[in-house]
Amino acid sequence: MNSTRKLWVYLAALLIASFGTLLWTGGEIYRESPPMPEQVVSTDAQVIYTRSDIELGRQVWQSMGGMQLGSIWGHGSYVAPDWSADWLHREALGVLDLWAQREVGVASYTALSEEQQTLFQARLQTRIRDNTYDLSSKTITLNSDRTAAILLVAAHYQSLFGNDPATAELREAYAMKNNTVPDAVHRRALTAFFWWTAWATVTERPGSNITYTNNWPNEPLVGNNPPASLFLWSAFSVILLLAGIALLGWHHAVTTGRHQKPHELPLTDPMLQVVVTPSMKATAKYFWVLLGMFLLQILLGSLTAHYQIEGQEQYGFNLSDILPYSITRTWHTQLAILWIATAWLATGLYMGPAISGHEPKYQRLGVNLLFSCLLIIIVGAFTGQWFAVMQKLGLEHNFWFGHQGWEYIDIGRFWQWFFFIGLMLWLVLVGRALWPALRTDSESRSLVALLFLSTVAIGLFYAAALVPGEHSHLSEVEYWRWWLVHLWVEGFFEVFATAVLAILFTRLGLLPVKIATVAVLFATIVFMAGGVLGTLHHLYFSGTPVTVIVLGASFSALEVVPLAYIGFEAYERYRQGHATPWMMRYRWPVMFFLAVAFWNIVGAGLLGFLINPPLSLYYMQGLNLTPLHAHTALFGVYGMLGIGLVLFCLRGLKPDLVWPERLLATSFWSFNIGLALMAALTLLPIGTLQLIAAIDKGYWYARSAEFMQQPIISFLVWMRVPGDIIFSVGAITLMWFVLGLWLRPRRGPAILSSEHSRGEEV
C-alpha cells in the first residue's frame, strides 16, 4: 500500500510539472507567434491586403474544408498542395522571372545560366527574408517587385478556386470541385490568408536568421534550410530515447519476479457472477452504431483515396458535385475518432455497474438519452459540414454550425458544445456507477480511482477544443487543437484503457490486484512522462519559437519508451489468455489486445519516431509518411483496442452464446493483413519517394501536381486496393458476427447455471 501511495504522489507531481510547463509554453507561443498586420502595403503606398482581408480569407478557407483540402504549415490533407509552401515557391519564382525578363531579357528564371541563377537567388534571399513589419503601425511594407509577384500568384489562386477553364486540369489533379469558392470577393480574401501563411514561413524573426516557422518548408530559392537547432535536438532526442529504453529495461529486469508468487486461478469465469443491469444491456445499441460508423468510414476512405486517381470523379461519375474530396475526407477522419471514442465511452458505461455491482436510479434512462444525443450530434454536425463545403451555409453561420476546418475537430462550435455536454453526462453516468466502489476501502480502490480520474480527464479535456475562438491566431488554434488530438486521445484515453484492462484481468482472477495496481500506476507515469510535453512535437513549424523544438524533441522521444513496456507486457497478456480453459471464452478480445501491443510498437513506436525528431519532421511533415504513422497508430492501436473492448462487453452481454470462431479469426487477420498491406504497398513507398523529392528539390515539389500525377504514384495508389479489400472483409465479418449474436444466436452446453441465466433484451 505504501508503494502505491508513493506512485500516486509521483504521478501527481509529474502531472503538475508537465502541465505547468505546457501552459508556460503556450504563453510563449502566444507572445512569439507571427504578427497579424493591420495592412500590407507596397513602397508606392498601394494597399495590397488588410487585416480584415486576411481574417476573412481564413474564414473562407475554413468553410471550404480547411485542412481537409491541402494543408497549411504542413497540417492537413495530402492530395492538394500545402498552400503555404506552394504560394512561397510561386511568389519566389515570380520575382525571379521578373528580374530575368527585365535585366537579362529572357522569358523566365529557368532560362538563365547557372551562374546567373545563383546571383539572382542570393539577391532574392536577402530581400524576401527581411522582416519589414513595423510594430508601431502594424504594417508590412513590400517592394514593387514583390508586390507584382503577389498579384500574379493571387490571380492564379483566384482562377484555381473558381471555375476558370485555364486551371481545370490543375483542379482535377488537386481533387478540387469546380467553384470551390464561388464568390469572387471571397476568392480574393482567400489569397490574402494564403499569402500571410507563406510570409510567416520566409520572414525572419526580429534579431534572428530563422523564420517564424523555423525555416520550414525546405525551399532552396529563398534559403529555407533546416537550422542548427533541428540537428542538435534531433540528436538529443535519440540519446534520450536510448537512455529511456535502457532504464525501462533495467527496471523490468530488476522487478521481474520480485512479487511473483503462486497465484491460484479461478476454476470458472468470475465474470459470470456479474449481473447484467438494464443500463449495461442498453449499451448494446452503441456497439451496433459504432460498427455502422466504422463501415461508413471505410467506404468514405475508399472514395477519398480514389479521388487521388480521377480527381473529380469516381469511376467516371462526377461525384465531386455531390460529395467533394474535402467532405469525404472530413467525414472519414471524423468517423474514425467517433467510432473509436464510442467504443471506449460505451465500455465505460458498461463497466461502471459491472465493477461496483450498483445500478444507480435512472441509469438506463441516462444511457439512452446519451445515445440519442450522440445520434443528433453526428447527423447535425455532418449535415452542417456538407452545407459549409458546398458554400450554402454562409460565413456568418459556418463557425457555429458548419465546418471549422481543423483536422479531427472540424465540427461546428455548437456541435462541439453539445458533444462536451454529452461528455459531462457520460462522466456523471460512469462516476455515479463507480462511486460505491470508490467509497469502499478495498484492495482494488486505486485501480477504480485511476479509471474514474481518467474518465474525469476525458470529459474535461475536450474543453480544449472550445478555447480558441473564430478569430484566434493560427498558432494558438494549433496549440489547443493538439491538446485535444494528442492529450485527449493519446493521453487520457490510453490511461482509461490501461485501467479498464487491468480491472478486467483482476476481475477474471488472472492478476493479483496489488501487482496490477502498481503496474498500472507505473505505466501511467511512464506514459505521461513523455506524453504531456510530447504534444509539442506537433508544433515545431506552426509559427512557434525554438523553445517548442527543445521541449518537443526531448519529451516526444520519451513517448516511445512506454511502447517498449507494452512489448514486455504483451507476452504476459498472451500467457494469461491461455492460463485456464475457460479463458478461451476471451480468446479474441485478448488477441485484439495483442494486436494493440504489436501496432503500438510498429505504428506508434517505430513509424512514430521515424517522423518525430525535428530534423525528420522538417522534411516529412505533410508527406505520406505522416498518414503511414497515423493509420497504423490510430486504427492499429486505438481501433484494435476499441474492438477488443467491444468484444469483452459483448461476451458479458451474451455470456451463454457460442461464438463463431471462424468469423472472428477472419476479421482479426483481415484487419491486420489489410492494414499492413496498405502501409507497405502504398503509404510507405509514396512517402519515401516524396521524401527524396522534398530533400532534392524542395517541399513544394514533393506536394506538387507534377510529382503526384506521375505514373508511379498512380500505380502505388492503386496498390491500396488489395489491402483495402482485405481490410473491408474484416469489418464486414465483424459486423456479421455482432448481428448474428442477436439474429441467430447459438447457445452452448450449460455454460451458465439456471441461477445465473440472464435475458437477452437490450
mmCIF file of C-alpha atoms in Angstrom, residues 124-328:
data_model
loop_
_atom_site.group_PDB
_atom_site.id
_atom_site.type_symbol
_atom_site.label_atom_id
_atom_site.label_comp_id
_atom_site.label_asym_id
_atom_site.label_seq_id
_atom_site.Cartn_x
_atom_site.Cartn_y
_atom_site.Cartn_z
ATOM 1 C CA LEU A 124 16.201 37.217 -53.524
ATOM 2 C CA GLN A 125 17.158 35.633 -50.209
ATOM 3 C CA THR A 126 18.483 38.876 -48.738
ATOM 4 C CA ARG A 127 15.310 40.735 -49.707
ATOM 5 C CA ILE A 128 12.474 38.257 -49.219
ATOM 6 C CA ARG A 129 13.681 37.130 -45.777
ATOM 7 C CA ASP A 130 13.917 40.701 -44.474
ATOM 8 C CA ASN A 131 11.294 41.465 -41.825
ATOM 9 C CA THR A 132 9.612 44.731 -42.831
ATOM 10 C CA TYR A 133 6.831 44.559 -40.238
ATOM 11 C CA ASP A 134 6.558 47.851 -38.356
ATOM 12 C CA LEU A 135 5.399 47.229 -34.803
ATOM 13 C CA SER A 136 4.134 50.760 -34.189
ATOM 14 C CA SER A 137 1.909 50.989 -37.278
ATOM 15 C CA LYS A 138 1.387 47.203 -37.580
ATOM 16 C CA THR A 139 2.146 47.479 -41.283
ATOM 17 C CA ILE A 140 4.158 45.252 -43.616
ATOM 18 C CA THR A 141 5.820 47.125 -46.460
ATOM 19 C CA LEU A 142 6.864 45.289 -49.633
ATOM 20 C CA ASN A 143 8.862 46.459 -52.634
ATOM 21 C CA SER A 144 7.255 46.839 -56.043
ATOM 22 C CA ASP A 145 8.784 43.659 -57.498
ATOM 23 C CA ARG A 146 7.411 41.504 -54.728
ATOM 24 C CA THR A 147 4.058 43.281 -54.986
ATOM 25 C CA ALA A 148 3.872 42.417 -58.681
ATOM 26 C CA ALA A 149 4.693 38.767 -57.943
ATOM 27 C CA ILE A 150 1.994 38.627 -55.243
ATOM 28 C CA LEU A 151 -0.633 39.943 -57.654
ATOM 29 C CA LEU A 152 0.346 37.268 -60.204
ATOM 30 C CA VAL A 153 0.111 34.453 -57.667
ATOM 31 C CA ALA A 154 -3.178 35.824 -56.337
ATOM 32 C CA ALA A 155 -4.610 35.792 -59.879
ATOM 33 C CA HIS A 156 -3.589 32.133 -60.214
ATOM 34 C CA TYR A 157 -5.383 31.183 -56.979
ATOM 35 C CA GLN A 158 -8.493 33.149 -57.841
ATOM 36 C CA SER A 159 -8.624 31.204 -61.100
ATOM 37 C CA LEU A 160 -7.952 27.879 -59.363
ATOM 38 C CA PHE A 161 -10.665 28.201 -56.712
ATOM 39 C CA GLY A 162 -13.224 29.369 -59.249
ATOM 40 C CA ASN A 163 -14.402 27.803 -62.488
ATOM 41 C CA ASP A 164 -11.761 29.074 -64.916
ATOM 42 C CA PRO A 165 -11.052 26.527 -67.721
ATOM 43 C CA ALA A 166 -7.386 27.617 -67.658
ATOM 44 C CA THR A 167 -6.867 25.848 -64.308
ATOM 45 C CA ALA A 168 -9.354 22.989 -64.816
ATOM 46 C CA GLU A 169 -6.608 20.385 -65.206
ATOM 47 C CA LEU A 170 -4.936 21.549 -62.014
ATOM 48 C CA ARG A 171 -8.222 21.435 -60.104
ATOM 49 C CA GLU A 172 -8.661 17.848 -61.204
ATOM 50 C CA ALA A 173 -5.124 16.978 -60.074
ATOM 51 C CA TYR A 174 -5.844 18.555 -56.693
ATOM 52 C CA ALA A 175 -9.228 16.743 -56.361
ATOM 53 C CA MET A 176 -10.995 20.121 -56.130
ATOM 54 C CA LYS A 177 -14.535 20.604 -57.309
ATOM 55 C CA ASN A 178 -15.263 23.415 -59.740
ATOM 56 C CA ASN A 179 -16.187 26.652 -57.993
ATOM 57 C CA THR A 180 -14.756 25.537 -54.685
ATOM 58 C CA VAL A 181 -15.192 29.194 -53.671
ATOM 59 C CA PRO A 182 -17.853 30.658 -55.991
ATOM 60 C CA ASP A 183 -17.769 34.221 -54.606
ATOM 61 C CA ALA A 184 -15.061 36.400 -56.250
ATOM 62 C CA VAL A 185 -14.682 38.600 -53.148
ATOM 63 C CA HIS A 186 -14.115 35.509 -51.022
ATOM 64 C CA ARG A 187 -11.569 34.142 -53.501
ATOM 65 C CA ARG A 188 -9.540 37.345 -53.281
ATOM 66 C CA ALA A 189 -9.693 37.250 -49.472
ATOM 67 C CA LEU A 190 -8.544 33.624 -49.561
ATOM 68 C CA THR A 191 -5.368 34.714 -51.350
ATOM 69 C CA ALA A 192 -4.672 37.188 -48.515
ATOM 70 C CA PHE A 193 -4.737 34.365 -45.959
ATOM 71 C CA PHE A 194 -2.540 32.094 -48.072
ATOM 72 C CA TRP A 195 -0.062 34.951 -48.594
ATOM 73 C CA TRP A 196 0.164 35.648 -44.857
ATOM 74 C CA THR A 197 0.873 31.981 -44.038
ATOM 75 C CA ALA A 198 3.609 31.972 -46.707
ATOM 76 C CA TRP A 199 5.020 35.290 -45.421
ATOM 77 C CA ALA A 200 5.478 33.724 -41.968
ATOM 78 C CA THR A 201 7.484 30.840 -43.475
ATOM 79 C CA VAL A 202 10.080 33.108 -45.130
ATOM 80 C CA THR A 203 10.259 36.173 -42.845
ATOM 81 C CA GLU A 204 12.966 36.091 -40.185
ATOM 82 C CA ARG A 205 12.090 36.768 -36.571
ATOM 83 C CA PRO A 206 13.464 40.076 -35.234
ATOM 84 C CA GLY A 207 17.080 39.596 -34.179
ATOM 85 C CA SER A 208 17.302 36.138 -35.727
ATOM 86 C CA ASN A 209 18.196 34.472 -39.010
ATOM 87 C CA ILE A 210 15.439 31.886 -38.575
ATOM 88 C CA THR A 211 11.882 32.398 -39.854
ATOM 89 C CA TYR A 212 8.699 32.356 -37.798
ATOM 90 C CA THR A 213 8.185 28.708 -38.823
ATOM 91 C CA ASN A 214 11.789 27.725 -38.004
ATOM 92 C CA ASN A 215 12.766 27.805 -41.708
ATOM 93 C CA TRP A 216 10.015 25.376 -42.707
ATOM 94 C CA PRO A 217 9.334 24.440 -45.526
ATOM 95 C CA ASN A 218 12.518 23.392 -47.264
ATOM 96 C CA GLU A 219 12.764 25.894 -50.161
ATOM 97 C CA PRO A 220 16.224 26.388 -51.756
ATOM 98 C CA LEU A 221 15.142 29.502 -53.690
ATOM 99 C CA VAL A 222 14.623 31.557 -50.529
ATOM 100 C CA GLY A 223 17.289 29.952 -48.340
ATOM 101 C CA ASN A 224 14.902 27.931 -46.171
ATOM 102 C CA ASN A 225 17.132 25.158 -44.870
ATOM 103 C CA PRO A 226 16.951 23.310 -41.543
ATOM 104 C CA PRO A 227 18.531 25.436 -38.791
ATOM 105 C CA ALA A 228 21.234 24.074 -36.497
ATOM 106 C CA SER A 229 18.753 23.647 -33.642
ATOM 107 C CA LEU A 230 16.982 20.870 -35.573
ATOM 108 C CA PHE A 231 20.198 18.854 -35.856
ATOM 109 C CA LEU A 232 21.117 19.424 -32.196
ATOM 110 C CA TRP A 233 17.767 18.496 -30.669
ATOM 111 C CA SER A 234 17.176 15.587 -33.044
ATOM 112 C CA ALA A 235 20.431 14.025 -31.867
ATOM 113 C CA PHE A 236 19.470 14.753 -28.263
ATOM 114 C CA SER A 237 16.085 13.062 -28.733
ATOM 115 C CA VAL A 238 17.762 9.871 -29.962
ATOM 116 C CA ILE A 239 20.054 9.862 -26.911
ATOM 117 C CA LEU A 240 17.054 10.334 -24.608
ATOM 118 C CA LEU A 241 15.198 7.529 -26.359
ATOM 119 C CA LEU A 242 18.061 5.089 -25.896
ATOM 120 C CA ALA A 243 18.534 6.144 -22.275
ATOM 121 C CA GLY A 244 14.820 5.813 -21.543
ATOM 122 C CA ILE A 245 14.555 2.337 -23.045
ATOM 123 C CA ALA A 246 17.707 1.244 -21.190
ATOM 124 C CA LEU A 247 16.305 2.492 -17.870
ATOM 125 C CA LEU A 248 12.976 0.821 -18.505
ATOM 126 C CA GLY A 249 14.718 -2.433 -19.426
ATOM 127 C CA TRP A 250 16.765 -2.238 -16.232
ATOM 128 C CA HIS A 251 13.628 -1.581 -14.184
ATOM 129 C CA HIS A 252 11.841 -4.519 -15.792
ATOM 130 C CA ALA A 253 14.795 -6.841 -15.206
ATOM 131 C CA VAL A 254 15.097 -5.792 -11.546
ATOM 132 C CA THR A 255 11.396 -6.039 -10.745
ATOM 133 C CA THR A 256 10.523 -9.169 -12.769
ATOM 134 C CA GLY A 257 9.740 -11.974 -10.394
ATOM 135 C CA ARG A 258 10.063 -9.821 -7.274
ATOM 136 C CA HIS A 259 6.371 -10.002 -6.479
ATOM 137 C CA GLN A 260 5.529 -13.108 -8.420
ATOM 138 C CA LYS A 261 4.064 -15.605 -6.003
ATOM 139 C CA PRO A 262 1.960 -18.618 -6.856
ATOM 140 C CA HIS A 263 -1.424 -17.288 -7.850
ATOM 141 C CA GLU A 264 -4.411 -19.574 -7.666
ATOM 142 C CA LEU A 265 -6.585 -19.216 -10.738
ATOM 143 C CA PRO A 266 -10.378 -19.437 -10.547
ATOM 144 C CA LEU A 267 -11.963 -22.693 -11.696
ATOM 145 C CA THR A 268 -14.748 -20.871 -13.523
ATOM 146 C CA ASP A 269 -15.147 -17.499 -15.169
ATOM 147 C CA PRO A 270 -15.683 -14.936 -12.356
ATOM 148 C CA MET A 271 -17.372 -12.554 -14.793
ATOM 149 C CA LEU A 272 -20.286 -14.994 -14.944
ATOM 150 C CA GLN A 273 -21.176 -13.774 -11.462
ATOM 151 C CA VAL A 274 -21.730 -10.245 -12.780
ATOM 152 C CA VAL A 275 -25.410 -9.382 -13.036
ATOM 153 C CA VAL A 276 -26.070 -7.506 -16.266
ATOM 154 C CA THR A 277 -28.136 -4.498 -15.269
ATOM 155 C CA PRO A 278 -30.650 -2.688 -17.510
ATOM 156 C CA SER A 279 -28.192 0.138 -18.226
ATOM 157 C CA MET A 280 -25.494 -2.369 -19.181
ATOM 158 C CA LYS A 281 -27.901 -4.040 -21.606
ATOM 159 C CA ALA A 282 -28.722 -0.623 -23.061
ATOM 160 C CA THR A 283 -25.096 -0.141 -24.157
ATOM 161 C CA ALA A 284 -25.520 -2.771 -26.896
ATOM 162 C CA LYS A 285 -27.002 -0.194 -29.278
ATOM 163 C CA TYR A 286 -23.757 1.810 -29.003
ATOM 164 C CA PHE A 287 -21.846 -1.169 -30.361
ATOM 165 C CA TRP A 288 -24.229 -1.558 -33.289
ATOM 166 C CA VAL A 289 -23.955 2.118 -34.218
ATOM 167 C CA LEU A 290 -20.180 2.239 -33.879
ATOM 168 C CA LEU A 291 -19.857 -0.705 -36.271
ATOM 169 C CA GLY A 292 -22.109 1.139 -38.735
ATOM 170 C CA MET A 293 -19.883 4.218 -38.410
ATOM 171 C CA PHE A 294 -16.827 2.001 -38.931
ATOM 172 C CA LEU A 295 -18.199 0.560 -42.190
ATOM 173 C CA LEU A 296 -19.155 4.037 -43.414
ATOM 174 C CA GLN A 297 -15.684 5.308 -42.528
ATOM 175 C CA ILE A 298 -14.111 2.564 -44.653
ATOM 176 C CA LEU A 299 -16.378 3.413 -47.603
ATOM 177 C CA LEU A 300 -15.542 7.109 -47.342
ATOM 178 C CA GLY A 301 -11.844 6.257 -47.053
ATOM 179 C CA SER A 302 -12.035 4.327 -50.333
ATOM 180 C CA LEU A 303 -13.783 7.257 -52.043
ATOM 181 C CA THR A 304 -11.208 9.688 -50.667
ATOM 182 C CA ALA A 305 -8.289 7.561 -51.850
ATOM 183 C CA HIS A 306 -9.824 7.142 -55.310
ATOM 184 C CA TYR A 307 -10.113 10.904 -55.747
ATOM 185 C CA GLN A 308 -6.306 10.872 -55.960
ATOM 186 C CA ILE A 309 -6.669 8.846 -59.173
ATOM 187 C CA GLU A 310 -9.550 10.524 -61.003
ATOM 188 C CA GLY A 311 -9.556 13.930 -59.297
ATOM 189 C CA GLN A 312 -13.194 14.925 -59.593
ATOM 190 C CA GLU A 313 -14.727 11.569 -60.476
ATOM 191 C CA GLN A 314 -15.409 8.121 -59.104
ATOM 192 C CA TYR A 315 -15.133 5.519 -61.887
ATOM 193 C CA GLY A 316 -16.346 8.033 -64.455
ATOM 194 C CA PHE A 317 -19.137 9.560 -62.366
ATOM 195 C CA ASN A 318 -18.628 13.200 -61.375
ATOM 196 C CA LEU A 319 -19.220 12.697 -57.664
ATOM 197 C CA SER A 320 -17.416 15.909 -56.683
ATOM 198 C CA ASP A 321 -20.568 17.937 -57.378
ATOM 199 C CA ILE A 322 -22.315 15.996 -54.594
ATOM 200 C CA LEU A 323 -19.564 14.679 -52.308
ATOM 201 C CA PRO A 324 -16.318 16.567 -52.986
ATOM 202 C CA TYR A 325 -12.990 15.317 -51.702
ATOM 203 C CA SER A 326 -12.914 17.723 -48.773
ATOM 204 C CA ILE A 327 -16.222 16.402 -47.403
ATOM 205 C CA THR A 328 -15.433 12.687 -47.876
#
